[in-house]
Amino acid sequence: MNIILLGAPGAGKGTQATKISERYHLPHISTGDIFRANIKNQTEIGMLAKSYIDKGELVPDEVTCAIVKDRLTWEDCKNGCLLDGFPRNTFQAEELDKFAKIDAVVNINIDFSLLMDRLCGRRVCKECGESFHVSTLNGATTCSRCGGELYQRKDDNPETVKSRLDVYDAQTAPLIDYYTKKGIILNFTGTEAPASVLFEEVAAVLDQKIR
Ligand code: AMP
C-alpha cells in the first residue's frame, strides 16, 4: 500500500508519518529529510537543495522526482511506502503516477493561523527527528524520547515560513483536488490537540483500508 501524507508545513505530517509508519510497517520517505541529510553530508544534491530550502522555495522537480523514483525501487518499499512531503505540486503528482500506484492520501487540513507559531517554535531532535514546541520544553535542550540534541531548522524562521506557506497555497493545495477527483483522499483536521488524538482518527480509517 502506497500512502501520501498531504498538508501544509507544520500541519503535523512528520509526527503522523512516524506513527503511521510504525503501525503499518511502511518505510517513511520524507523528501525534506532526504534533502537535509544531503545538506549535512555536503553532497552535490545537498548543495543545490540548500539554496532553495533556505528561501522556502521548492527544489526543482527533476531532482526531487528522480530521488523519489529511485528510493521507491529499494527493497523496503516492496510492500508499499509512506510519502511525506512528496508530491508538492501537480507536475510531481503526475510524474509519481507514472512510477507508483497511490492507494490513499491522508490530507491534514489546518487553520493557517496556527502554523507560524508552530513552525517558528519548533525544535527537532537531531537523532530521532521527533518535534517539540519550545513552549513545552521548559528550557530542555535534549529529546525526551531518545536524549538526542534538539535544534531549530534553518527554514523555521518567520520570513522563510511565510514563503513556505505561500508555496503550499499556490502549488501544493491544488493536489487536494487532484486526489479528490481520483477518489483516494482521506480528509482530517489538525488542531492544537495532541498528535495522538489525530492519529487515532487516522488509524481508525486506515485500519479499514489496510487490514
Ligand atoms: P519539509 O521537511 O517537507 O518541510 O521540506 C523542507 C523543504 O525541502 C521544503 O521547503 C522544500 O524546499 C524542500 N522540499 C521537500 N520536499 C520537496 C518536494 N517534494 N519538492 C520540492 N522541494 C521539496
PDB file of C-alpha atoms and ligand atoms in Angstrom:
ATOM      1  CA  MET A   1       0.000   0.000   0.000  1.00  0.00           C
ATOM      2  CA  ASN A   2       1.410   3.387  -1.015  1.00  0.00           C
ATOM      3  CA  ILE A   3       0.190   6.295   1.083  1.00  0.00           C
ATOM      4  CA  ILE A   4       0.806  10.022   0.663  1.00  0.00           C
ATOM      5  CA  LEU A   5       0.682  12.456   3.558  1.00  0.00           C
ATOM      6  CA  LEU A   6      -0.522  15.850   2.417  1.00  0.00           C
ATOM      7  CA  GLY A   7      -0.749  19.054   4.438  1.00  0.00           C
ATOM      8  CA  ALA A   8       0.764  22.483   4.927  1.00  0.00           C
ATOM      9  CA  PRO A   9       4.170  22.836   6.595  1.00  0.00           C
ATOM     10  CA  GLY A  10       3.562  22.493  10.328  1.00  0.00           C
ATOM     11  CA  ALA A  11       0.296  20.559   9.924  1.00  0.00           C
ATOM     12  CA  GLY A  12       1.931  17.641  11.747  1.00  0.00           C
ATOM     13  CA  LYS A  13       2.775  15.393   8.790  1.00  0.00           C
ATOM     14  CA  GLY A  14       6.111  14.282  10.235  1.00  0.00           C
ATOM     15  CA  THR A  15       4.640  13.234  13.574  1.00  0.00           C
ATOM     16  CA  GLN A  16       1.754  11.380  11.939  1.00  0.00           C
ATOM     17  CA  ALA A  17       4.204   9.803   9.491  1.00  0.00           C
ATOM     18  CA  THR A  18       6.273   8.291  12.296  1.00  0.00           C
ATOM     19  CA  LYS A  19       3.165   6.783  13.867  1.00  0.00           C
ATOM     20  CA  ILE A  20       1.655   5.521  10.591  1.00  0.00           C
ATOM     21  CA  SER A  21       4.979   4.062   9.512  1.00  0.00           C
ATOM     22  CA  GLU A  22       5.325   2.133  12.798  1.00  0.00           C
ATOM     23  CA  ARG A  23       1.758   0.843  12.834  1.00  0.00           C
ATOM     24  CA  TYR A  24       1.609  -0.348   9.240  1.00  0.00           C
ATOM     25  CA  HIS A  25       5.298  -1.218   8.788  1.00  0.00           C
ATOM     26  CA  LEU A  26       5.745   1.144   5.871  1.00  0.00           C
ATOM     27  CA  PRO A  27       9.051   2.949   5.241  1.00  0.00           C
ATOM     28  CA  HIS A  28       8.697   6.675   5.905  1.00  0.00           C
ATOM     29  CA  ILE A  29      10.053   8.583   2.928  1.00  0.00           C
ATOM     30  CA  SER A  30      10.356  12.301   3.582  1.00  0.00           C
ATOM     31  CA  THR A  31      11.877  14.332   0.760  1.00  0.00           C
ATOM     32  CA  GLY A  32      12.664  17.101   3.260  1.00  0.00           C
ATOM     33  CA  ASP A  33      14.629  14.603   5.413  1.00  0.00           C
ATOM     34  CA  ILE A  34      16.444  13.298   2.329  1.00  0.00           C
ATOM     35  CA  PHE A  35      17.465  16.841   1.374  1.00  0.00           C
ATOM     36  CA  ARG A  36      18.576  17.671   4.935  1.00  0.00           C
ATOM     37  CA  ALA A  37      20.716  14.500   5.065  1.00  0.00           C
ATOM     38  CA  ASN A  38      22.293  15.522   1.741  1.00  0.00           C
ATOM     39  CA  ILE A  39      22.976  19.024   3.053  1.00  0.00           C
ATOM     40  CA  LYS A  40      24.593  17.574   6.174  1.00  0.00           C
ATOM     41  CA  ASN A  41      26.791  15.306   4.050  1.00  0.00           C
ATOM     42  CA  GLN A  42      27.575  18.179   1.675  1.00  0.00           C
ATOM     43  CA  THR A  43      26.637  16.216  -1.431  1.00  0.00           C
ATOM     44  CA  GLU A  44      26.013  17.863  -4.781  1.00  0.00           C
ATOM     45  CA  ILE A  45      22.252  17.404  -4.345  1.00  0.00           C
ATOM     46  CA  GLY A  46      22.549  18.867  -0.852  1.00  0.00           C
ATOM     47  CA  MET A  47      24.336  21.994  -2.103  1.00  0.00           C
ATOM     48  CA  LEU A  48      21.706  22.518  -4.773  1.00  0.00           C
ATOM     49  CA  ALA A  49      18.754  21.825  -2.457  1.00  0.00           C
ATOM     50  CA  LYS A  50      20.068  24.189   0.232  1.00  0.00           C
ATOM     51  CA  SER A  51      19.787  27.233  -1.998  1.00  0.00           C
ATOM     52  CA  TYR A  52      16.069  26.573  -2.468  1.00  0.00           C
ATOM     53  CA  ILE A  53      15.250  25.325   1.028  1.00  0.00           C
ATOM     54  CA  ASP A  54      16.819  28.388   2.661  1.00  0.00           C
ATOM     55  CA  LYS A  55      14.450  30.602   0.660  1.00  0.00           C
ATOM     56  CA  GLY A  56      11.404  28.424   1.343  1.00  0.00           C
ATOM     57  CA  GLU A  57      11.139  27.503  -2.337  1.00  0.00           C
ATOM     58  CA  LEU A  58      10.708  24.076  -3.891  1.00  0.00           C
ATOM     59  CA  VAL A  59      13.762  22.156  -5.043  1.00  0.00           C
ATOM     60  CA  PRO A  60      13.481  21.616  -8.834  1.00  0.00           C
ATOM     61  CA  ASP A  61      11.061  18.875  -9.865  1.00  0.00           C
ATOM     62  CA  GLU A  62      13.540  16.849 -11.947  1.00  0.00           C
ATOM     63  CA  VAL A  63      15.885  16.442  -8.973  1.00  0.00           C
ATOM     64  CA  THR A  64      13.111  15.662  -6.497  1.00  0.00           C
ATOM     65  CA  CYS A  65      11.259  13.213  -8.750  1.00  0.00           C
ATOM     66  CA  ALA A  66      14.472  11.335  -9.609  1.00  0.00           C
ATOM     67  CA  ILE A  67      15.259  10.900  -5.896  1.00  0.00           C
ATOM     68  CA  VAL A  68      11.805   9.523  -5.102  1.00  0.00           C
ATOM     69  CA  LYS A  69      11.706   7.297  -8.186  1.00  0.00           C
ATOM     70  CA  ASP A  70      14.989   5.711  -7.137  1.00  0.00           C
ATOM     71  CA  ARG A  71      14.005   5.433  -3.465  1.00  0.00           C
ATOM     72  CA  LEU A  72      10.850   3.504  -4.361  1.00  0.00           C
ATOM     73  CA  THR A  73      12.939   0.773  -6.008  1.00  0.00           C
ATOM     74  CA  TRP A  74      14.593  -0.107  -2.674  1.00  0.00           C
ATOM     75  CA  GLU A  75      13.764  -3.490  -1.185  1.00  0.00           C
ATOM     76  CA  ASP A  76      11.981  -1.986   1.842  1.00  0.00           C
ATOM     77  CA  CYS A  77       9.326  -0.471  -0.454  1.00  0.00           C
ATOM     78  CA  LYS A  78       8.224  -3.770  -1.945  1.00  0.00           C
ATOM     79  CA  ASN A  79       5.040  -3.786   0.177  1.00  0.00           C
ATOM     80  CA  GLY A  80       4.473  -0.066  -0.118  1.00  0.00           C
ATOM     81  CA  CYS A  81       5.643   3.144   1.480  1.00  0.00           C
ATOM     82  CA  LEU A  82       4.548   6.343   3.130  1.00  0.00           C
ATOM     83  CA  LEU A  83       5.436   9.518   1.236  1.00  0.00           C
ATOM     84  CA  ASP A  84       5.768  12.639   3.369  1.00  0.00           C
ATOM     85  CA  GLY A  85       6.309  15.962   1.583  1.00  0.00           C
ATOM     86  CA  PHE A  86       6.072  14.469  -1.902  1.00  0.00           C
ATOM     87  CA  PRO A  87       4.393  15.257  -4.240  1.00  0.00           C
ATOM     88  CA  ARG A  88       4.256  19.005  -3.669  1.00  0.00           C
ATOM     89  CA  ASN A  89       2.818  20.167  -6.975  1.00  0.00           C
ATOM     90  CA  THR A  90       0.786  18.801  -9.874  1.00  0.00           C
ATOM     91  CA  PHE A  91       3.851  18.049 -12.003  1.00  0.00           C
ATOM     92  CA  GLN A  92       5.305  15.831  -9.255  1.00  0.00           C
ATOM     93  CA  ALA A  93       1.931  14.118  -8.743  1.00  0.00           C
ATOM     94  CA  GLU A  94       1.680  13.326 -12.448  1.00  0.00           C
ATOM     95  CA  GLU A  95       5.254  12.010 -12.502  1.00  0.00           C
ATOM     96  CA  LEU A  96       4.561   9.876  -9.436  1.00  0.00           C
ATOM     97  CA  ASP A  97       1.561   8.332 -11.192  1.00  0.00           C
ATOM     98  CA  LYS A  98       3.969   7.075 -13.849  1.00  0.00           C
ATOM     99  CA  PHE A  99       6.069   5.015 -11.422  1.00  0.00           C
ATOM    100  CA  ALA A 100       3.788   4.179  -8.473  1.00  0.00           C
ATOM    101  CA  LYS A 101       0.186   3.370  -7.736  1.00  0.00           C
ATOM    102  CA  ILE A 102      -1.121   5.513  -4.904  1.00  0.00           C
ATOM    103  CA  ASP A 103      -3.767   3.854  -2.738  1.00  0.00           C
ATOM    104  CA  ALA A 104      -4.594   6.584  -0.226  1.00  0.00           C
ATOM    105  CA  VAL A 105      -3.827  10.222   0.503  1.00  0.00           C
ATOM    106  CA  VAL A 106      -4.043  11.311   4.132  1.00  0.00           C
ATOM    107  CA  ASN A 107      -4.747  15.030   3.950  1.00  0.00           C
ATOM    108  CA  ILE A 108      -4.379  17.113   7.114  1.00  0.00           C
ATOM    109  CA  ASN A 109      -6.303  20.376   6.853  1.00  0.00           C
ATOM    110  CA  ILE A 110      -5.270  23.006   9.356  1.00  0.00           C
ATOM    111  CA  ASP A 111      -6.045  26.613  10.168  1.00  0.00           C
ATOM    112  CA  PHE A 112      -3.097  28.656   8.821  1.00  0.00           C
ATOM    113  CA  SER A 113      -3.168  30.934  11.875  1.00  0.00           C
ATOM    114  CA  LEU A 114      -1.738  28.061  13.969  1.00  0.00           C
ATOM    115  CA  LEU A 115       1.219  27.441  11.707  1.00  0.00           C
ATOM    116  CA  MET A 116       3.559  30.420  12.096  1.00  0.00           C
ATOM    117  CA  ASP A 117       3.913  29.909  15.852  1.00  0.00           C
ATOM    118  CA  ARG A 118       4.097  26.141  15.499  1.00  0.00           C
ATOM    119  CA  LEU A 119       6.918  26.287  12.973  1.00  0.00           C
ATOM    120  CA  CYS A 120       8.934  29.119  14.467  1.00  0.00           C
ATOM    121  CA  GLY A 121       8.719  27.470  17.912  1.00  0.00           C
ATOM    122  CA  ARG A 122       9.566  24.014  16.602  1.00  0.00           C
ATOM    123  CA  ARG A 123      12.633  22.191  17.860  1.00  0.00           C
ATOM    124  CA  VAL A 124      13.640  18.927  16.245  1.00  0.00           C
ATOM    125  CA  CYS A 125      15.722  16.054  17.612  1.00  0.00           C
ATOM    126  CA  LYS A 126      18.945  15.522  15.642  1.00  0.00           C
ATOM    127  CA  GLU A 127      18.839  11.808  16.378  1.00  0.00           C
ATOM    128  CA  CYS A 128      15.245  10.567  16.031  1.00  0.00           C
ATOM    129  CA  GLY A 129      13.573  13.501  14.265  1.00  0.00           C
ATOM    130  CA  GLU A 130      10.883  13.965  16.921  1.00  0.00           C
ATOM    131  CA  SER A 131       9.446  17.505  17.012  1.00  0.00           C
ATOM    132  CA  PHE A 132       8.696  19.581  20.095  1.00  0.00           C
ATOM    133  CA  HIS A 133       7.366  23.088  20.668  1.00  0.00           C
ATOM    134  CA  VAL A 134       9.693  25.357  22.594  1.00  0.00           C
ATOM    135  CA  SER A 135       6.837  26.340  24.934  1.00  0.00           C
ATOM    136  CA  THR A 136       6.626  22.769  26.270  1.00  0.00           C
ATOM    137  CA  LEU A 137      10.354  22.198  26.765  1.00  0.00           C
ATOM    138  CA  ASN A 138      10.901  24.154  29.987  1.00  0.00           C
ATOM    139  CA  GLY A 139      14.366  25.031  28.763  1.00  0.00           C
ATOM    140  CA  ALA A 140      15.313  21.427  27.925  1.00  0.00           C
ATOM    141  CA  THR A 141      17.746  21.112  25.007  1.00  0.00           C
ATOM    142  CA  THR A 142      17.619  17.341  24.611  1.00  0.00           C
ATOM    143  CA  CYS A 143      14.941  14.972  23.320  1.00  0.00           C
ATOM    144  CA  SER A 144      12.713  13.361  25.964  1.00  0.00           C
ATOM    145  CA  ARG A 145      12.378  10.299  23.748  1.00  0.00           C
ATOM    146  CA  CYS A 146      15.988   9.419  22.901  1.00  0.00           C
ATOM    147  CA  GLY A 147      18.210  12.017  24.592  1.00  0.00           C
ATOM    148  CA  GLY A 148      19.375  13.473  21.248  1.00  0.00           C
ATOM    149  CA  GLU A 149      20.228  17.138  20.891  1.00  0.00           C
ATOM    150  CA  LEU A 150      17.403  19.456  19.820  1.00  0.00           C
ATOM    151  CA  TYR A 151      17.906  22.056  17.103  1.00  0.00           C
ATOM    152  CA  GLN A 152      15.900  24.660  15.220  1.00  0.00           C
ATOM    153  CA  ARG A 153      15.597  24.068  11.476  1.00  0.00           C
ATOM    154  CA  LYS A 154      17.118  26.928   9.498  1.00  0.00           C
ATOM    155  CA  ASP A 155      13.908  27.286   7.456  1.00  0.00           C
ATOM    156  CA  ASP A 156      11.751  27.592  10.601  1.00  0.00           C
ATOM    157  CA  ASN A 157      12.067  31.404  10.750  1.00  0.00           C
ATOM    158  CA  PRO A 158       9.225  33.886  10.078  1.00  0.00           C
ATOM    159  CA  GLU A 159      10.378  35.015   6.628  1.00  0.00           C
ATOM    160  CA  THR A 160      11.026  31.519   5.242  1.00  0.00           C
ATOM    161  CA  VAL A 161       7.880  30.121   6.859  1.00  0.00           C
ATOM    162  CA  LYS A 162       5.875  32.831   5.084  1.00  0.00           C
ATOM    163  CA  SER A 163       7.246  31.731   1.680  1.00  0.00           C
ATOM    164  CA  ARG A 164       6.740  28.054   2.509  1.00  0.00           C
ATOM    165  CA  LEU A 165       3.093  28.715   3.318  1.00  0.00           C
ATOM    166  CA  ASP A 166       2.676  30.764   0.116  1.00  0.00           C
ATOM    167  CA  VAL A 167       4.247  27.926  -1.881  1.00  0.00           C
ATOM    168  CA  TYR A 168       1.906  25.442  -0.202  1.00  0.00           C
ATOM    169  CA  ASP A 169      -1.115  27.590  -1.058  1.00  0.00           C
ATOM    170  CA  ALA A 170      -0.154  28.134  -4.680  1.00  0.00           C
ATOM    171  CA  GLN A 171       1.404  24.787  -5.601  1.00  0.00           C
ATOM    172  CA  THR A 172       0.552  22.040  -3.116  1.00  0.00           C
ATOM    173  CA  ALA A 173      -3.054  22.799  -2.095  1.00  0.00           C
ATOM    174  CA  PRO A 174      -4.301  22.075  -5.658  1.00  0.00           C
ATOM    175  CA  LEU A 175      -3.308  18.446  -5.008  1.00  0.00           C
ATOM    176  CA  ILE A 176      -6.294  18.134  -2.680  1.00  0.00           C
ATOM    177  CA  ASP A 177      -8.486  18.500  -5.755  1.00  0.00           C
ATOM    178  CA  TYR A 178      -6.223  16.248  -7.806  1.00  0.00           C
ATOM    179  CA  TYR A 179      -6.596  13.337  -5.385  1.00  0.00           C
ATOM    180  CA  THR A 180     -10.228  14.069  -4.527  1.00  0.00           C
ATOM    181  CA  LYS A 181     -11.025  13.563  -8.205  1.00  0.00           C
ATOM    182  CA  LYS A 182      -9.218  10.217  -8.088  1.00  0.00           C
ATOM    183  CA  GLY A 183     -11.401   9.247  -5.111  1.00  0.00           C
ATOM    184  CA  ILE A 184      -8.480   8.320  -2.837  1.00  0.00           C
ATOM    185  CA  ILE A 185      -8.323  11.276  -0.445  1.00  0.00           C
ATOM    186  CA  LEU A 186      -8.963  10.888   3.287  1.00  0.00           C
ATOM    187  CA  ASN A 187      -9.560  14.245   4.975  1.00  0.00           C
ATOM    188  CA  PHE A 188      -8.644  15.086   8.566  1.00  0.00           C
ATOM    189  CA  THR A 189      -8.417  18.287  10.573  1.00  0.00           C
ATOM    190  CA  GLY A 190      -5.283  19.198  12.519  1.00  0.00           C
ATOM    191  CA  THR A 191      -5.896  21.037  15.778  1.00  0.00           C
ATOM    192  CA  GLU A 192      -3.971  22.076  18.863  1.00  0.00           C
ATOM    193  CA  ALA A 193      -4.871  18.747  20.485  1.00  0.00           C
ATOM    194  CA  PRO A 194      -2.018  16.255  20.982  1.00  0.00           C
ATOM    195  CA  ALA A 195      -0.895  14.436  17.833  1.00  0.00           C
ATOM    196  CA  SER A 196      -2.096  11.151  19.332  1.00  0.00           C
ATOM    197  CA  VAL A 197      -5.710  12.365  19.055  1.00  0.00           C
ATOM    198  CA  LEU A 198      -5.398  12.941  15.319  1.00  0.00           C
ATOM    199  CA  PHE A 199      -3.536   9.661  14.912  1.00  0.00           C
ATOM    200  CA  GLU A 200      -6.428   7.734  16.482  1.00  0.00           C
ATOM    201  CA  GLU A 201      -8.732   9.171  13.819  1.00  0.00           C
ATOM    202  CA  VAL A 202      -6.269   8.449  11.025  1.00  0.00           C
ATOM    203  CA  ALA A 203      -5.630   4.887  12.222  1.00  0.00           C
ATOM    204  CA  ALA A 204      -9.348   4.152  12.521  1.00  0.00           C
ATOM    205  CA  VAL A 205      -9.782   4.986   8.843  1.00  0.00           C
ATOM    206  CA  LEU A 206      -6.551   3.355   7.609  1.00  0.00           C
ATOM    207  CA  ASP A 207      -7.292   0.154   9.570  1.00  0.00           C
ATOM    208  CA  GLN A 208     -10.371  -0.309   7.393  1.00  0.00           C
ATOM    209  CA  LYS A 209      -8.303   0.055   4.244  1.00  0.00           C
ATOM    210  CA  ILE A 210      -5.184  -1.841   5.206  1.00  0.00           C
ATOM    211  CA  ARG A 211      -6.242  -4.718   7.443  1.00  0.00           C
TER     212      ARG A 211
HETATM  213  P1  AMP B   1       9.790  19.629   4.617  1.00  0.00           P
HETATM  214  O1  AMP B   1      10.758  18.974   5.541  1.00  0.00           O
HETATM  215  O2  AMP B   1       8.835  18.664   3.981  1.00  0.00           O
HETATM  216  O3  AMP B   1       9.099  20.818   5.260  1.00  0.00           O
HETATM  217  O4  AMP B   1      10.650  20.231   3.398  1.00  0.00           O
HETATM  218  C1  AMP B   1      11.626  21.229   3.622  1.00  0.00           C
HETATM  219  C2  AMP B   1      11.999  21.864   2.302  1.00  0.00           C
HETATM  220  O5  AMP B   1      12.557  20.876   1.424  1.00  0.00           O
HETATM  221  C3  AMP B   1      10.843  22.459   1.510  1.00  0.00           C
HETATM  222  O6  AMP B   1      10.509  23.777   1.949  1.00  0.00           O
HETATM  223  C4  AMP B   1      11.404  22.436   0.098  1.00  0.00           C
HETATM  224  O7  AMP B   1      12.345  23.482  -0.096  1.00  0.00           O
HETATM  225  C5  AMP B   1      12.175  21.128   0.086  1.00  0.00           C
HETATM  226  N1  AMP B   1      11.300  20.019  -0.372  1.00  0.00           N
HETATM  227  C6  AMP B   1      10.820  18.983   0.368  1.00  0.00           C
HETATM  228  N2  AMP B   1      10.048  18.188  -0.370  1.00  0.00           N
HETATM  229  C7  AMP B   1      10.033  18.707  -1.616  1.00  0.00           C
HETATM  230  C8  AMP B   1       9.389  18.366  -2.829  1.00  0.00           C
HETATM  231  N3  AMP B   1       8.571  17.297  -2.925  1.00  0.00           N
HETATM  232  N4  AMP B   1       9.614  19.153  -3.913  1.00  0.00           N
HETATM  233  C9  AMP B   1      10.426  20.216  -3.859  1.00  0.00           C
HETATM  234  N5  AMP B   1      11.038  20.627  -2.741  1.00  0.00           N
HETATM  235  C10 AMP B   1      10.840  19.888  -1.616  1.00  0.00           C
END
